[in-house]
Amino acid sequence: MNNRQFKLARRPVGMVKREDFEFVTAAPVPEPGDGEVLVKVLYLSLDPAMRGWMNEGKSYIPPVGIGEVMRAGGVGVVVASKDSAFAPGDHVVGMTGVQEYATVKGKTLTKVNPKLVPLPVYLGTLGMPGMTAYFGLFDVGAFKPGDTVVVSGAAGAVGQVVGQIAKIKGAGRVVGIAGGADKCKYVTETLGFDACIDYKHGDVKAGLKQHCPKGVDLYFDNVGGEILDLVLAQLAMHARIVICGAVSQYNNTEPVRGPSNYMMLLVTRSTMKGMVVFDFASRYKDAAIEMGGWMAQGKLKSREDIVAGLETFPDTLLKLFKGENTGKLVLKVAEG
Ligand SMILES: NC(=O)c1ccc[n+]([C@@H]2O[C@H](COP(=O)([O-])OP(=O)(O)OC[C@H]3O[C@@H](n4cnc5c(N)ncnc54)[C@H](OP(=O)(O)O)[C@@H]3O)[C@@H](O)[C@H]2O)c1
């Protein structure tokens, strides 16, 4: 068997480029060692965080080394196992990397059932982005029924879940911010948000005033930058801001733009708190059961944006930063 894989060739400057990776087309497929499982990768999760993992410097996880297979979450099928908990044919989720075959420690893998939901959903709404939405909103954001919730990146993997589960739990109003009329239509008409502000063609400040007349109680921030500043100016008293990400800043060549309106936190006695989803790993199962139940009842919708072909990886990753994905961006590597 032949393994194709993308390795990090150099640290990107600004927007990611194809030359930042080396595409290896004839790597050997390693035998699993004791406690390891050989996984045939079927789908890969493409995440904005991958851009940060390519940088040197302090973060919540070490950077990918030059010459290493690019880090990525994936879902696949076990082809050989030296961990008694897994057998060939099992479907699993774990950190497989951007490659066709991955040898992974069994204890880091989770079994999933493709009969319950399609496999890509385990990389989206019932995977890491869904967990981020759930714990970000309920734990970090201390959501309360009646809250006016605003979420940026509203049509994306995390954002689409945040707004829907806020509605399920009794939000007063849920307002999305997204780029473009089609995304806003998806957010309001399909997902049931109360309103959506098109930041590419509209006035975010005016939109927040119009759709959040009593101010914003909870802002789930996926994008940072100017939009964060505009929401800071519309906070209600005792508001909470969840710093989930700042995708507008990830490809900067200049230093990250900090919020200039941060004194509104003082004025409104509000808090702004960062989160990393991995801190909630011990509770993923409970959240997945609850969200799986909502999906089964038709209350929680999940959209995946699936692109086929491992060889397209660098260009497909760029879709995240160009705003070309709607829902969870997934790379299809092989037929299930
Ligand atoms: N803290 C954690 O543990 C954790 C875990 C998972 C994800 N995250 C973060 O959550 C955020 C969303 O991740 P995701 O996986 O759900 O990605 P996503 O929203 O599915 O995809 C990224 C989206 O970001 C938007 N975007 C790109 N450039 C932008 C810009 N300059 N200004 C405003 N919006 C821009 C685009 O949507 P538009 O078309 O609307 O612009 C794009 O579709 C990211 O910041 C990510 O790093 C954090």
CSV table of N, CA and C in Angstrom, one decimal, residues 78-131:
chain,number,residue,atom,x,y,z
A,78,VAL,N,-10.7,1.4,10.6
A,78,VAL,CA,-9.6,0.6,11.1
A,78,VAL,C,-9.2,-0.5,10.1
A,79,VAL,N,-7.9,-0.6,9.7
A,79,VAL,CA,-7.5,-1.7,8.8
A,79,VAL,C,-6.7,-2.7,9.5
A,80,ALA,N,-6.0,-2.3,10.6
A,80,ALA,CA,-5.2,-3.2,11.3
A,80,ALA,C,-5.1,-2.6,12.8
A,81,SER,N,-5.0,-3.5,13.8
A,81,SER,CA,-5.0,-3.0,15.1
A,81,SER,C,-4.2,-3.8,16.1
A,82,LYS,N,-3.3,-3.1,16.8
A,82,LYS,CA,-2.6,-3.8,17.9
A,82,LYS,C,-3.1,-3.2,19.3
A,83,ASP,N,-4.4,-2.8,19.3
A,83,ASP,CA,-5.0,-2.3,20.5
A,83,ASP,C,-6.3,-3.2,20.6
A,84,SER,N,-6.5,-3.9,21.7
A,84,SER,CA,-7.6,-4.9,21.7
A,84,SER,C,-9.0,-4.2,21.7
A,85,ALA,N,-9.0,-2.9,21.9
A,85,ALA,CA,-10.3,-2.2,21.9
A,85,ALA,C,-10.8,-1.9,20.5
A,86,PHE,N,-9.9,-2.1,19.5
A,86,PHE,CA,-10.3,-1.8,18.1
A,86,PHE,C,-10.1,-3.0,17.2
A,87,ALA,N,-11.0,-3.1,16.2
A,87,ALA,CA,-10.9,-4.2,15.3
A,87,ALA,C,-11.0,-3.7,13.9
A,88,PRO,N,-10.5,-4.4,12.9
A,88,PRO,CA,-10.7,-3.9,11.5
A,88,PRO,C,-12.2,-3.7,11.2
A,89,GLY,N,-12.5,-2.7,10.5
A,89,GLY,CA,-13.9,-2.4,10.2
A,89,GLY,C,-14.5,-1.3,11.1
A,90,ASP,N,-13.9,-1.1,12.3
A,90,ASP,CA,-14.4,-0.1,13.2
A,90,ASP,C,-14.2,1.3,12.6
A,91,HIS,N,-15.2,2.2,12.8
A,91,HIS,CA,-15.0,3.6,12.4
A,91,HIS,C,-14.6,4.4,13.6
A,92,VAL,N,-13.6,5.3,13.3
A,92,VAL,CA,-13.0,6.0,14.4
A,92,VAL,C,-12.7,7.4,14.0
A,93,VAL,N,-12.7,8.3,15.1
A,93,VAL,CA,-12.3,9.7,14.9
A,93,VAL,C,-11.1,9.9,15.7
A,94,GLY,N,-10.1,10.7,15.2
A,94,GLY,CA,-8.9,11.1,15.9
A,94,GLY,C,-8.0,12.0,15.1
A,95,MET,N,-6.8,12.2,15.6
A,95,MET,CA,-5.9,13.1,14.9
A,95,MET,C,-5.1,12.2,14.0
A,96,THR,N,-5.5,12.2,12.7
A,96,THR,CA,-4.9,11.4,11.7
A,96,THR,C,-3.8,12.1,10.9
A,97,GLY,N,-3.9,13.4,10.8
A,97,GLY,CA,-3.0,14.1,9.9
A,97,GLY,C,-3.5,14.1,8.5
A,98,VAL,N,-3.0,15.0,7.7
A,98,VAL,CA,-3.4,15.1,6.3
A,98,VAL,C,-2.7,14.0,5.4
A,99,GLN,N,-3.3,12.8,5.4
A,99,GLN,CA,-2.7,11.7,4.7
A,99,GLN,C,-3.8,10.6,4.6
A,100,GLU,N,-3.4,9.6,3.8
A,100,GLU,CA,-4.4,8.5,3.5
A,100,GLU,C,-4.5,7.4,4.5
A,101,TYR,N,-3.3,7.1,5.1
A,101,TYR,CA,-3.2,6.1,6.2
A,101,TYR,C,-2.5,6.7,7.4
A,102,ALA,N,-3.0,6.5,8.6
A,102,ALA,CA,-2.4,7.0,9.8
A,102,ALA,C,-2.3,5.9,10.8
A,103,THR,N,-1.1,5.9,11.5
A,103,THR,CA,-0.9,5.0,12.6
A,103,THR,C,-1.2,5.9,13.9
A,104,VAL,N,-2.2,5.5,14.6
A,104,VAL,CA,-2.6,6.4,15.7
A,104,VAL,C,-2.7,5.5,17.0
A,105,LYS,N,-2.3,6.1,18.1
A,105,LYS,CA,-2.4,5.4,19.4
A,105,LYS,C,-3.9,5.2,19.7
A,106,GLY,N,-4.3,3.9,20.0
A,106,GLY,CA,-5.7,3.6,20.2
A,106,GLY,C,-6.4,4.4,21.3
A,107,LYS,N,-5.6,4.7,22.3
A,107,LYS,CA,-6.2,5.5,23.4
A,107,LYS,C,-6.6,6.9,23.0
A,108,THR,N,-6.2,7.4,21.9
A,108,THR,CA,-6.6,8.7,21.5
A,108,THR,C,-7.7,8.7,20.5
A,109,LEU,N,-8.2,7.5,20.1
A,109,LEU,CA,-9.3,7.4,19.1
A,109,LEU,C,-10.6,7.2,19.8
A,110,THR,N,-11.7,7.6,19.1
A,110,THR,CA,-13.0,7.4,19.6
A,110,THR,C,-13.8,6.7,18.5
A,111,LYS,N,-14.5,5.6,18.9
A,111,LYS,CA,-15.3,4.9,17.9
A,111,LYS,C,-16.6,5.7,17.6
A,112,VAL,N,-17.0,5.7,16.3
A,112,VAL,CA,-18.2,6.3,15.9
A,112,VAL,C,-19.1,5.4,15.1
A,113,ASN,N,-20.4,5.7,15.0
A,113,ASN,CA,-21.3,4.8,14.3
A,113,ASN,C,-21.8,5.4,13.1
A,114,PRO,N,-21.4,5.0,11.9
A,114,PRO,CA,-21.9,5.7,10.7
A,114,PRO,C,-23.4,5.4,10.4
A,115,LYS,N,-24.0,4.5,11.2
A,115,LYS,CA,-25.5,4.3,11.0
A,115,LYS,C,-26.3,5.4,11.6
A,116,LEU,N,-25.7,6.1,12.6
A,116,LEU,CA,-26.5,7.1,13.3
A,116,LEU,C,-26.5,8.4,12.6
A,117,VAL,N,-25.4,8.9,12.1
A,117,VAL,CA,-25.3,10.1,11.3
A,117,VAL,C,-24.2,9.8,10.3
A,118,PRO,N,-24.2,10.5,9.1
A,118,PRO,CA,-23.1,10.4,8.2
A,118,PRO,C,-21.7,10.7,8.8
A,119,LEU,N,-20.7,10.0,8.4
A,119,LEU,CA,-19.4,10.2,9.0
A,119,LEU,C,-18.9,11.7,9.1
A,120,PRO,N,-19.1,12.5,8.1
A,120,PRO,CA,-18.6,13.9,8.2
A,120,PRO,C,-19.2,14.7,9.4
A,121,VAL,N,-20.4,14.3,9.8
A,121,VAL,CA,-21.0,15.0,11.0
A,121,VAL,C,-20.1,14.8,12.2
A,122,TYR,N,-19.4,13.7,12.3
A,122,TYR,CA,-18.5,13.5,13.5
A,122,TYR,C,-17.3,14.4,13.5
A,123,LEU,N,-17.1,15.1,12.4
A,123,LEU,CA,-16.0,16.1,12.3
A,123,LEU,C,-16.6,17.5,12.5
A,124,GLY,N,-18.0,17.6,12.5
A,124,GLY,CA,-18.6,18.9,12.6
A,124,GLY,C,-19.5,19.0,13.8
A,125,THR,N,-20.8,18.9,13.6
A,125,THR,CA,-21.7,19.2,14.7
A,125,THR,C,-21.6,18.2,15.9
A,126,LEU,N,-21.3,17.0,15.6
A,126,LEU,CA,-21.0,16.0,16.7
A,126,LEU,C,-19.5,15.8,16.9
A,127,GLY,N,-18.7,16.7,16.4
A,127,GLY,CA,-17.3,16.6,16.6
A,127,GLY,C,-16.7,17.9,17.3
A,128,MET,N,-15.5,18.2,17.0
A,128,MET,CA,-14.8,19.3,17.7
A,128,MET,C,-15.6,20.6,17.6
A,129,PRO,N,-16.0,21.0,16.4
A,129,PRO,CA,-16.7,22.3,16.3
A,129,PRO,C,-18.0,22.4,17.1
A,130,GLY,N,-18.7,21.3,17.1
A,130,GLY,CA,-20.0,21.2,17.8
A,130,GLY,C,-19.7,21.3,19.3
A,131,MET,N,-18.6,20.6,19.8
A,131,MET,CA,-18.3,20.7,21.2
A,131,MET,C,-17.9,22.1,21.6
